[in-house]
PDB file of C-alpha atoms in Angstrom:
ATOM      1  CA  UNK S   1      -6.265 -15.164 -19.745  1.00  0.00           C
ATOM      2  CA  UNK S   2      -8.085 -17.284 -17.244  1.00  0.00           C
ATOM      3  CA  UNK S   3     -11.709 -16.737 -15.874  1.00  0.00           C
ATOM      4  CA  UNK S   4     -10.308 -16.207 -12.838  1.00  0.00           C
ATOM      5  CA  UNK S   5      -7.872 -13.801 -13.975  1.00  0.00           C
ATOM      6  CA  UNK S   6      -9.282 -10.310 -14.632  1.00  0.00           C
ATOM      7  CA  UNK S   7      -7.423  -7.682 -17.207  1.00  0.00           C
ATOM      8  CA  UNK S   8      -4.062  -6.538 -15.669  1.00  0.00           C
ATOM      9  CA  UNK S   9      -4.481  -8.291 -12.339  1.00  0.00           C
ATOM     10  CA  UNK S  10      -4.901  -5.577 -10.035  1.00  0.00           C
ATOM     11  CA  UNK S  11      -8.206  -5.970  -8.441  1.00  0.00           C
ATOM     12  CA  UNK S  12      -7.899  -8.458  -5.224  1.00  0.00           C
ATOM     13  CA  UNK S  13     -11.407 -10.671  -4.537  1.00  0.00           C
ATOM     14  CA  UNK S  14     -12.068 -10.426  -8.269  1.00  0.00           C
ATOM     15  CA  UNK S  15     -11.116 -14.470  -8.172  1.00  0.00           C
ATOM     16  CA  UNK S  16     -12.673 -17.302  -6.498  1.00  0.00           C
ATOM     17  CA  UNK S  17     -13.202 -15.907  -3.054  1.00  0.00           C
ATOM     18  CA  UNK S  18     -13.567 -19.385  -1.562  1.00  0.00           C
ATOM     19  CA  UNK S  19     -10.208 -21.133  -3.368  1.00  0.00           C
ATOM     20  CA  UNK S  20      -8.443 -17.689  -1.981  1.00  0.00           C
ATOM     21  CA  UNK S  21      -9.633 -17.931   1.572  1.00  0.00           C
ATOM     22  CA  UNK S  22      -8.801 -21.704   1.825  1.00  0.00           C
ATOM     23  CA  UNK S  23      -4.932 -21.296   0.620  1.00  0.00           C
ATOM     24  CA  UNK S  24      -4.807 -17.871   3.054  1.00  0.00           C
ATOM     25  CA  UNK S  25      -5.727 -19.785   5.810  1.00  0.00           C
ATOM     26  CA  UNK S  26      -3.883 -22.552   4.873  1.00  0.00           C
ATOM     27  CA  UNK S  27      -6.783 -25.612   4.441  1.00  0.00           C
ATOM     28  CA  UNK S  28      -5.589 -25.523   0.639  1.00  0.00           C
ATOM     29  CA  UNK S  29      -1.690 -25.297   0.224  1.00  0.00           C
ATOM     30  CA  UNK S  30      -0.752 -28.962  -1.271  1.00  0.00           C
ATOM     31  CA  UNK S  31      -2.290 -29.851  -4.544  1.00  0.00           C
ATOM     32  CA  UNK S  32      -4.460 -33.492  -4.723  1.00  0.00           C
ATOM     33  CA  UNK S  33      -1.751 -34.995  -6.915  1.00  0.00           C
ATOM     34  CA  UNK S  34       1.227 -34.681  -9.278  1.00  0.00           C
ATOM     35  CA  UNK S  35       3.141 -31.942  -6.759  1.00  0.00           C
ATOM     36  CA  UNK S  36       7.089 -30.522  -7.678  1.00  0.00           C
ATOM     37  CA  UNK S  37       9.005 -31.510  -5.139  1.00  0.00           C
ATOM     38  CA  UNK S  38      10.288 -28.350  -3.336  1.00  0.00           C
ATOM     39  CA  UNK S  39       7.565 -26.484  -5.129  1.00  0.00           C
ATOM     40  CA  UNK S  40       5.553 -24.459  -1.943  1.00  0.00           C
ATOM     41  CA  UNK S  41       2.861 -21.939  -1.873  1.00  0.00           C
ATOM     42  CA  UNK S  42       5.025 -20.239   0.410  1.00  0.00           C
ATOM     43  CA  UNK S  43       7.410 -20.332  -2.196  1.00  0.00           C
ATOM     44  CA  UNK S  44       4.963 -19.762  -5.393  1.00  0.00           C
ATOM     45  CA  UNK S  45       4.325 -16.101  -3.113  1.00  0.00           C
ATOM     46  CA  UNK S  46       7.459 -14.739  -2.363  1.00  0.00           C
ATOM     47  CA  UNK S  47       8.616 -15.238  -5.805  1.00  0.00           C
ATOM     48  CA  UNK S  48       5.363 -13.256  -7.404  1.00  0.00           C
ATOM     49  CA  UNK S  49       6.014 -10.815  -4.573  1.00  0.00           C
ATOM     50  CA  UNK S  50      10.059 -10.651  -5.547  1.00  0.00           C
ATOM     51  CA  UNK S  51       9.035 -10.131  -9.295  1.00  0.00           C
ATOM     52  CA  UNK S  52       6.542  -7.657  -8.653  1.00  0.00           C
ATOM     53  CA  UNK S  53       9.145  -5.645  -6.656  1.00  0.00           C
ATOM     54  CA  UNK S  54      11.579  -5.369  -8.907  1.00  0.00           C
ATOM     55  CA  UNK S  55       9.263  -4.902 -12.090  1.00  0.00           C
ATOM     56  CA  UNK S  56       5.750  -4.327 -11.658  1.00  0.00           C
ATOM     57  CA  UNK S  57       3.066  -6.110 -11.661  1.00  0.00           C
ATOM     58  CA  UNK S  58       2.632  -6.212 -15.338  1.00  0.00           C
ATOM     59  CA  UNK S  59       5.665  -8.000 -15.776  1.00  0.00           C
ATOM     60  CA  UNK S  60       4.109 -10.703 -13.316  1.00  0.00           C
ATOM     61  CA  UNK S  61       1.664 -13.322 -15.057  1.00  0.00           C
ATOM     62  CA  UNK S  62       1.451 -17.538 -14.170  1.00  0.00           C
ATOM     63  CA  UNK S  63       3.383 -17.903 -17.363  1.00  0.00           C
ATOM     64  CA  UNK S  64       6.455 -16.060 -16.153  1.00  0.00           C
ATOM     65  CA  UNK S  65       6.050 -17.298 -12.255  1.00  0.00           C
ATOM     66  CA  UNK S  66       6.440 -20.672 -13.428  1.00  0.00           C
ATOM     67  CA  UNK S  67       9.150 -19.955 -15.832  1.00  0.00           C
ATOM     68  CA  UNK S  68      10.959 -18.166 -12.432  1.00  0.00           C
ATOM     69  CA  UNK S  69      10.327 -21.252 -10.209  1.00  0.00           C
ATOM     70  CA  UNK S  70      11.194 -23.840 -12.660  1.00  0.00           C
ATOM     71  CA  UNK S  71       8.400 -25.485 -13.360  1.00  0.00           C
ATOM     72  CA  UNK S  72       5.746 -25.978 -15.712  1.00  0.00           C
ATOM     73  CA  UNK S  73       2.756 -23.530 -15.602  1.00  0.00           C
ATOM     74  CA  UNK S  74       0.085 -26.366 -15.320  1.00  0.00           C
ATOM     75  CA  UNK S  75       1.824 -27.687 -12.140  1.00  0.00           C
ATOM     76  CA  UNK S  76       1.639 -23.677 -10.846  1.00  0.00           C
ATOM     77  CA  UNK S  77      -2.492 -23.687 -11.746  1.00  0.00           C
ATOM     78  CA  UNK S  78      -2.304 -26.935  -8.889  1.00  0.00           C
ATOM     79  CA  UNK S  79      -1.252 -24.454  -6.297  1.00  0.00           C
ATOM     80  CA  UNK S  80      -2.784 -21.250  -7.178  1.00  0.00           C
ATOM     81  CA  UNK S  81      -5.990 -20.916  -9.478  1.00  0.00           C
ATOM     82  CA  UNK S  82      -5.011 -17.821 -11.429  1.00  0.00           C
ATOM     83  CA  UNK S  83      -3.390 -14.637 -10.935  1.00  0.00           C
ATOM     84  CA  UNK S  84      -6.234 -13.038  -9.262  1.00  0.00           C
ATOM     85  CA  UNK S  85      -6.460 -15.385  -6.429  1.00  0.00           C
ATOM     86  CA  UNK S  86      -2.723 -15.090  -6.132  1.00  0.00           C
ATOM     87  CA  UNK S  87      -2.482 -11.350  -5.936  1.00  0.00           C
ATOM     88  CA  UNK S  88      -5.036 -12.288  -2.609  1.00  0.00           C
ATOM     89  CA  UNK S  89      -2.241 -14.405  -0.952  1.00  0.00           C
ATOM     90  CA  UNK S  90       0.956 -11.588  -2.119  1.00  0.00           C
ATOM     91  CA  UNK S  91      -1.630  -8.311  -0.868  1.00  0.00           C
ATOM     92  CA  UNK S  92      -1.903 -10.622   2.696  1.00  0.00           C
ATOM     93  CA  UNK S  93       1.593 -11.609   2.900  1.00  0.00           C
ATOM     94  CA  UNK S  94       3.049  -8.258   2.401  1.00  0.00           C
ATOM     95  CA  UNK S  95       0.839  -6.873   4.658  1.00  0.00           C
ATOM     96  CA  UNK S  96       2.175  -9.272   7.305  1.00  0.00           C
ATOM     97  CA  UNK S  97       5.836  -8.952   6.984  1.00  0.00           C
ATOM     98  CA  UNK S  98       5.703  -5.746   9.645  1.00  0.00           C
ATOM     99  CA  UNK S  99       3.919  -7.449  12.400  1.00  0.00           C
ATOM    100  CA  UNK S 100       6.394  -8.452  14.913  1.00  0.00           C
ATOM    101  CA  UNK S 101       4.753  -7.462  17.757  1.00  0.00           C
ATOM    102  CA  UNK S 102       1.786  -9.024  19.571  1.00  0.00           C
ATOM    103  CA  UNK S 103      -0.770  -6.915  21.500  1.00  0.00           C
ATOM    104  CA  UNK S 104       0.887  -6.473  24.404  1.00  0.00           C
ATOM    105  CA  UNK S 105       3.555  -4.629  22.673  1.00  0.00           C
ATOM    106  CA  UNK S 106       1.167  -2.541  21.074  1.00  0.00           C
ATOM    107  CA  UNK S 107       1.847   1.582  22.455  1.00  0.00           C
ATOM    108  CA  UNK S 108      -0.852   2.602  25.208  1.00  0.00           C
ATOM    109  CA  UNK S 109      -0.716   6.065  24.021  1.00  0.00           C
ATOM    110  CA  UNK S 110      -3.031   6.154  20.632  1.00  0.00           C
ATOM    111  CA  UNK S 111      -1.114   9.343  19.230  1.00  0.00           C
ATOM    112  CA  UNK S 112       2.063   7.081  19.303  1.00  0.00           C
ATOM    113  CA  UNK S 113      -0.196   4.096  17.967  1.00  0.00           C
ATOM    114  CA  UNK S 114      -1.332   6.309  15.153  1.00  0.00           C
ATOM    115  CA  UNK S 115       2.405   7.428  14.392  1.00  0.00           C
ATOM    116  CA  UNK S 116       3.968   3.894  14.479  1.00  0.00           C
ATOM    117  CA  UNK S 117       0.702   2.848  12.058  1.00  0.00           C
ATOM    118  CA  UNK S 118       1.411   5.743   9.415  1.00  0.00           C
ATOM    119  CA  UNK S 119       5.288   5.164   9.411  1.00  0.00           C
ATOM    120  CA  UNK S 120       4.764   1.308   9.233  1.00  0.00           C
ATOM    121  CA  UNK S 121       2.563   1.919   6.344  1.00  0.00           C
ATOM    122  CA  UNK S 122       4.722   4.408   5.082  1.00  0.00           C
ATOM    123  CA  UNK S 123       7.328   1.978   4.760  1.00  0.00           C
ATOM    124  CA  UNK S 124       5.422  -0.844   3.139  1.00  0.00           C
ATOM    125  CA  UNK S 125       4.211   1.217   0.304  1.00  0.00           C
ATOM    126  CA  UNK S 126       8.313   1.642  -0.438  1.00  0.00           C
ATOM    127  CA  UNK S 127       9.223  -1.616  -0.506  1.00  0.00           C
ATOM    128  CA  UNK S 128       6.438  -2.798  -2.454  1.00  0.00           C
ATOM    129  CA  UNK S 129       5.183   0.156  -5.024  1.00  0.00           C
ATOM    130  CA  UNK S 130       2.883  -2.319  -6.758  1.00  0.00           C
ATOM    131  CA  UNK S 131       0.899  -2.186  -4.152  1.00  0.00           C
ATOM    132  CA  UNK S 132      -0.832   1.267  -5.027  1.00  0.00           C
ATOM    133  CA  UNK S 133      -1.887   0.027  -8.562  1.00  0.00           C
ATOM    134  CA  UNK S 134      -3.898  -2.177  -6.521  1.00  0.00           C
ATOM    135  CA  UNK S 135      -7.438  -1.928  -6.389  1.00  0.00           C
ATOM    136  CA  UNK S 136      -8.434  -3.217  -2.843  1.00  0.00           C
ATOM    137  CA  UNK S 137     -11.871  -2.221  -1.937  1.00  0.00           C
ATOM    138  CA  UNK S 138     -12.941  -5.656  -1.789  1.00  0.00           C
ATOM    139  CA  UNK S 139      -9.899  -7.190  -0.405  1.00  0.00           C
ATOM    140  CA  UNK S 140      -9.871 -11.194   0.959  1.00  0.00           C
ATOM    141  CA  UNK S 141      -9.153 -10.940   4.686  1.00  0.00           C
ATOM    142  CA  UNK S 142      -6.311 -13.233   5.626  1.00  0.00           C
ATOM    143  CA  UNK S 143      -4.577 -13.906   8.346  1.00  0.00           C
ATOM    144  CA  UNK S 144      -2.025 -10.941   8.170  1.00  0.00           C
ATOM    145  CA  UNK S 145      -5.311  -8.530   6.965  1.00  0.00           C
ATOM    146  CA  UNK S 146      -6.938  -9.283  10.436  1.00  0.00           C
ATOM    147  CA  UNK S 147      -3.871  -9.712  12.660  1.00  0.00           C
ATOM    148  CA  UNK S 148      -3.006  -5.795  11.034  1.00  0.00           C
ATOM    149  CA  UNK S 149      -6.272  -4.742  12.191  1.00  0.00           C
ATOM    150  CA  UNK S 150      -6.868  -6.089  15.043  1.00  0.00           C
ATOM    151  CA  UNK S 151      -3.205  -4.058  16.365  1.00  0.00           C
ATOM    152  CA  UNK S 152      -4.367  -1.045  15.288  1.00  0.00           C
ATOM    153  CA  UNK S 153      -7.334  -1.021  16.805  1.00  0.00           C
ATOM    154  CA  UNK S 154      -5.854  -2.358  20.321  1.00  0.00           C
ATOM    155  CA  UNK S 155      -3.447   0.940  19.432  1.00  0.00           C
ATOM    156  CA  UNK S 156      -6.677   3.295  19.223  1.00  0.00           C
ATOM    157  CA  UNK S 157      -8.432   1.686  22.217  1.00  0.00           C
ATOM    158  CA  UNK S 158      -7.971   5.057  24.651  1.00  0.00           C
ATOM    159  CA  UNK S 159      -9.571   7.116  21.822  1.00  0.00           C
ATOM    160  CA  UNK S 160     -13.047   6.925  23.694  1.00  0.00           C
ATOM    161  CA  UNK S 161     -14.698   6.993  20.032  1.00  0.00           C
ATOM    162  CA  UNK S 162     -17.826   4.561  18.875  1.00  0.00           C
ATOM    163  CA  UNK S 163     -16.467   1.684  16.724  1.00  0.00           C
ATOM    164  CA  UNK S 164     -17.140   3.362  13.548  1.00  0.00           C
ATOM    165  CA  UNK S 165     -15.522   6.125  14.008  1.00  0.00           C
ATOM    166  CA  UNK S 166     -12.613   4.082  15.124  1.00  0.00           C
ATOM    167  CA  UNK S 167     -12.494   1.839  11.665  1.00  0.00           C
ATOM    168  CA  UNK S 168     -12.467   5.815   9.713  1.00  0.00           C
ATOM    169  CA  UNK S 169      -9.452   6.500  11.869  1.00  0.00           C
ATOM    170  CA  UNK S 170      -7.620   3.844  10.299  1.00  0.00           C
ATOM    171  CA  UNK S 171      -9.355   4.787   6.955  1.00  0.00           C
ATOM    172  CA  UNK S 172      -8.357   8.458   7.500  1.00  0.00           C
ATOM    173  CA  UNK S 173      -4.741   7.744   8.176  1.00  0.00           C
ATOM    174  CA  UNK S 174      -4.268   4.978   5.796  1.00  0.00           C
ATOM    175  CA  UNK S 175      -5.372   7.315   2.930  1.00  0.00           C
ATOM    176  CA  UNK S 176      -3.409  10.223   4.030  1.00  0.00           C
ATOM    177  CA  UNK S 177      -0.319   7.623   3.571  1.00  0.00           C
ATOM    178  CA  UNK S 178      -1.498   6.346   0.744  1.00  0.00           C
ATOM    179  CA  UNK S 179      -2.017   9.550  -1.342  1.00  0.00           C
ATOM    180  CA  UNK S 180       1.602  11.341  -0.415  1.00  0.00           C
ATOM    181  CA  UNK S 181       3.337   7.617  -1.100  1.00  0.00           C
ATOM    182  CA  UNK S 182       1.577   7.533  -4.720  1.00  0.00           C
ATOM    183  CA  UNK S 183       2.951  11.179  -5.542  1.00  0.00           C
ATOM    184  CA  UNK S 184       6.277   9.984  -4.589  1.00  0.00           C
ATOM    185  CA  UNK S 185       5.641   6.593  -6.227  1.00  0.00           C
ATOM    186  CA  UNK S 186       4.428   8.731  -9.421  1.00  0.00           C
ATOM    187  CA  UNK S 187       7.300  11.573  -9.495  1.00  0.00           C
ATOM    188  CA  UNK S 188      10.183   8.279  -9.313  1.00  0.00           C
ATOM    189  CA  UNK S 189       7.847   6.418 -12.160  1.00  0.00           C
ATOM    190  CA  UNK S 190       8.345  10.293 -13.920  1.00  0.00           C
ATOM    191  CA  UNK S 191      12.262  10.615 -13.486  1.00  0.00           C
ATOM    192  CA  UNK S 192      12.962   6.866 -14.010  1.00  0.00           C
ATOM    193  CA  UNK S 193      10.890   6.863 -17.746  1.00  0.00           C
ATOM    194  CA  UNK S 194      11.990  10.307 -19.162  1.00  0.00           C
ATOM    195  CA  UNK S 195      15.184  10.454 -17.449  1.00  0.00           C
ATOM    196  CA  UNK S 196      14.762  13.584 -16.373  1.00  0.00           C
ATOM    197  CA  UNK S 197      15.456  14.574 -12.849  1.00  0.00           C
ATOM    198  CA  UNK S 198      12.821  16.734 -10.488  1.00  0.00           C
ATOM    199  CA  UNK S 199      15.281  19.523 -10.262  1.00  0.00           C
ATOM    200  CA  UNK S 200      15.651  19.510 -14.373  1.00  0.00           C
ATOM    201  CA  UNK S 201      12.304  19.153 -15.329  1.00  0.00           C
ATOM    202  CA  UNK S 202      11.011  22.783 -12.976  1.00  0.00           C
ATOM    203  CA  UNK S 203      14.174  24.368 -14.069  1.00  0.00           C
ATOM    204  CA  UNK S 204      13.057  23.678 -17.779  1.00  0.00           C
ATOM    205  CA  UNK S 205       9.646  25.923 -16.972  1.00  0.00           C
ATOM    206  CA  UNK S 206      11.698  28.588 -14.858  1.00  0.00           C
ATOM    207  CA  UNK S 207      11.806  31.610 -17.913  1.00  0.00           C
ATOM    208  CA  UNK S 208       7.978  30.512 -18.539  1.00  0.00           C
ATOM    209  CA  UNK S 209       6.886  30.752 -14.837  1.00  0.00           C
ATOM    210  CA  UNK S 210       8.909  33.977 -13.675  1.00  0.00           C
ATOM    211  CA  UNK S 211       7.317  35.763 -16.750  1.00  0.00           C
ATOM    212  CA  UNK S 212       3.807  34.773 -15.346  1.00  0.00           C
ATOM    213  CA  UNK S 213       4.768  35.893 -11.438  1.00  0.00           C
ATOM    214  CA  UNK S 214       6.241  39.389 -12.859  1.00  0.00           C
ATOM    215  CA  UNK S 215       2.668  39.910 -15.173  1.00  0.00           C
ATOM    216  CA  UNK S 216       1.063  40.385 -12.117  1.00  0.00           C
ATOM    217  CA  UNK S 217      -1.756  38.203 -12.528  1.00  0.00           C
ATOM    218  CA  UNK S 218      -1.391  35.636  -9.933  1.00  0.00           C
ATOM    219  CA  UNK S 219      -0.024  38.171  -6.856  1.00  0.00           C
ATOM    220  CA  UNK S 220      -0.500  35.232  -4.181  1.00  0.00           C
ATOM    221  CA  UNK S 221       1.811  33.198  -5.926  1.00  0.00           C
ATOM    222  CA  UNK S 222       4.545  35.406  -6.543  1.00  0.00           C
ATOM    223  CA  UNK S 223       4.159  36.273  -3.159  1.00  0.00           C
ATOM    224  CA  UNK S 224       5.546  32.725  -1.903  1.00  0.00           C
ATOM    225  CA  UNK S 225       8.817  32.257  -0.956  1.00  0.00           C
ATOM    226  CA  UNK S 226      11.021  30.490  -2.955  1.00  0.00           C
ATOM    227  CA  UNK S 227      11.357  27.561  -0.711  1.00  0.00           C
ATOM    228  CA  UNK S 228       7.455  26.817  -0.980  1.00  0.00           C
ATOM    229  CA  UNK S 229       8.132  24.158  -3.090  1.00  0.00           C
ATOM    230  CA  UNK S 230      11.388  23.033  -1.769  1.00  0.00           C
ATOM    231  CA  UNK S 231      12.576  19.397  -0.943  1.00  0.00           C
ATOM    232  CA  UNK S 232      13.068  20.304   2.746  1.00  0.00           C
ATOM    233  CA  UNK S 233       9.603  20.659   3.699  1.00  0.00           C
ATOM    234  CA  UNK S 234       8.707  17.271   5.364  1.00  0.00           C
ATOM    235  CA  UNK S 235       4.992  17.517   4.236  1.00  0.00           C
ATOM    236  CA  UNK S 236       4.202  13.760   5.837  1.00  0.00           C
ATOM    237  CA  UNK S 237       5.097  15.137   9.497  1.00  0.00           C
ATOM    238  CA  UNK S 238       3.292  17.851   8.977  1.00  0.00           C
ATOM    239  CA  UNK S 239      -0.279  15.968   7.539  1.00  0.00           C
ATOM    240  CA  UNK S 240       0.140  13.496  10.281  1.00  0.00           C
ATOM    241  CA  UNK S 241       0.727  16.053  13.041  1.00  0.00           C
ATOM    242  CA  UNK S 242      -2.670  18.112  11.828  1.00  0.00           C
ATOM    243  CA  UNK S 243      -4.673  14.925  11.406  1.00  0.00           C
ATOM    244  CA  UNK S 244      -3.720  13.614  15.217  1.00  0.00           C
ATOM    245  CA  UNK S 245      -4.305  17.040  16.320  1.00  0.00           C
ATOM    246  CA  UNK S 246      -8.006  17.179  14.944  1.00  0.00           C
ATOM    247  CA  UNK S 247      -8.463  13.521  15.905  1.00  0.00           C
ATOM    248  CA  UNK S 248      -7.006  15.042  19.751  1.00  0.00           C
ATOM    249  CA  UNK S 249      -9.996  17.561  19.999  1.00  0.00           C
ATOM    250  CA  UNK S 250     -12.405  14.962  19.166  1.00  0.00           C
ATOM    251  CA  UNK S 251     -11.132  12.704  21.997  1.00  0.00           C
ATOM    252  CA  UNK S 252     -10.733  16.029  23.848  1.00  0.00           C
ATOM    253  CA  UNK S 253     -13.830  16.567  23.589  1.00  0.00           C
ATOM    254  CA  UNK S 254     -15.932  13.016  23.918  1.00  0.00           C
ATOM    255  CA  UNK S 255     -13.993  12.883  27.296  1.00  0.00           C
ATOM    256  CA  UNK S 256     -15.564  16.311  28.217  1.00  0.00           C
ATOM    257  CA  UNK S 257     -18.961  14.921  27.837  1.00  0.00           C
TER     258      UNK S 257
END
């Protein structure tokens, strides 16, 4: 393992900051000397990025990048400096691949703006589950990273809030996607290592839990219906509707004053 590489990988700006900021904004793609032809950072990225997707980022070290692009991993350390610096460039160009639009396409309602955010989010977290093992509260802005935010806030610009509270919007909702895409990351990881589907493993507690809810000693659950738990509850509408609506009276009421 590299100095610049920290244990598992997994923290982004743990590198060198400065190396990651010059390949992100692209004053540091082509190596002095000795390059493979056909060998690109562009490339180097979107291979990490394609192992990573289809098995983890464990599975992903400079070693087996190199062995994927055909090359040796000495020629790989002339594009990239370690593993830490390149989970910097795969966070940023992840995060860029759903920004089509430019600001002018951006929705003049902010309730819509917050709902395309969420969903887009939503979606990003799917196609690239590595991304919650990712520690990112020090995370290298790139080009994507401020193009992302700088949307989202053109999307919350009718809000009437102070810019603060504007930056814990995006906080707010991020999280809220964040936390309901790592249960469903978690419950897949659950079924796809034991083998054991969702709708096996509760049936396999059933005789345990309807002798608790006839004892009589937890009435409120036995009280619940028994679709409470059910897969037809869409529990992400139903966050993001509660969060706009508080975030409504807010605006509701900053325009009253």
């Amino acid at each position: 393992m590299t100095k610049s590489e920290p244990a598992g990988g997994t923290t982004t700006g743990s590198g060198d900051i400065a190396r990651s900021l010059e390949l992100l904004w692209g004053t540091g793609e082509r190596p002095s000397r000795g390059p493979k032809p056909g060998l690109t950072l562009d490339r180097i990225v979107a291979t990490a990025v394609g192992i990573a997707d289809a098995e983890g980022l464990d599975a992903l070290s400079m070693r087996r990048l190199s062995t994927e692009l055909g090359t040796g991993t000495m020629t790989l350390y002339r594009y990239v400096p370690g593993k830490a610096e390149l989970l910097d460039l795969m966070l940023d160009r992840v995060q860029g691949e759903p920004l089509t639009m430019d600001a002018s396409g951006v929705p003049d309602d902010w309730r819509t703006a917050i709902d395309v955010m969420a969903h887009t989010y939503r979606a990003t977290l799917h196609a690239h589950p590595w991304l919650l093992k990712i520690n990112q509260a020090r995370t290298v802005l790139g080009p994507s990273a401020l193009r992302g935010l700088e949307l989202a806030l053109t999307g919350l610009r009718g809000m009437g809030l102070t810019d603060p509270e504007l930056i814990s919007v995006i906080i707010t909702v991020n999280s809220f996607v964040e936390g309901l895409a790592r249960t469903e990351n978690h419950a897949a990881e659950a079924a796809r290592d034991t083998g054991l589907s969702d709708a096996a493993f509760w049936e396999g507690q059933h005789p345990y839990l309807e002798r608790a809810m006839l004892s009589g000693d937890y009435p409120r659950m036995a009280a619940l219906s028994e679709d409470a738990f059910g897969p037809g509850f869409d529990h992400f509408a139903f966050g993001l509707a509660r969060i706009v609506d508080g975030l409504g009276a807010l605006v509701r009421q900053r325009a009253g004053q």
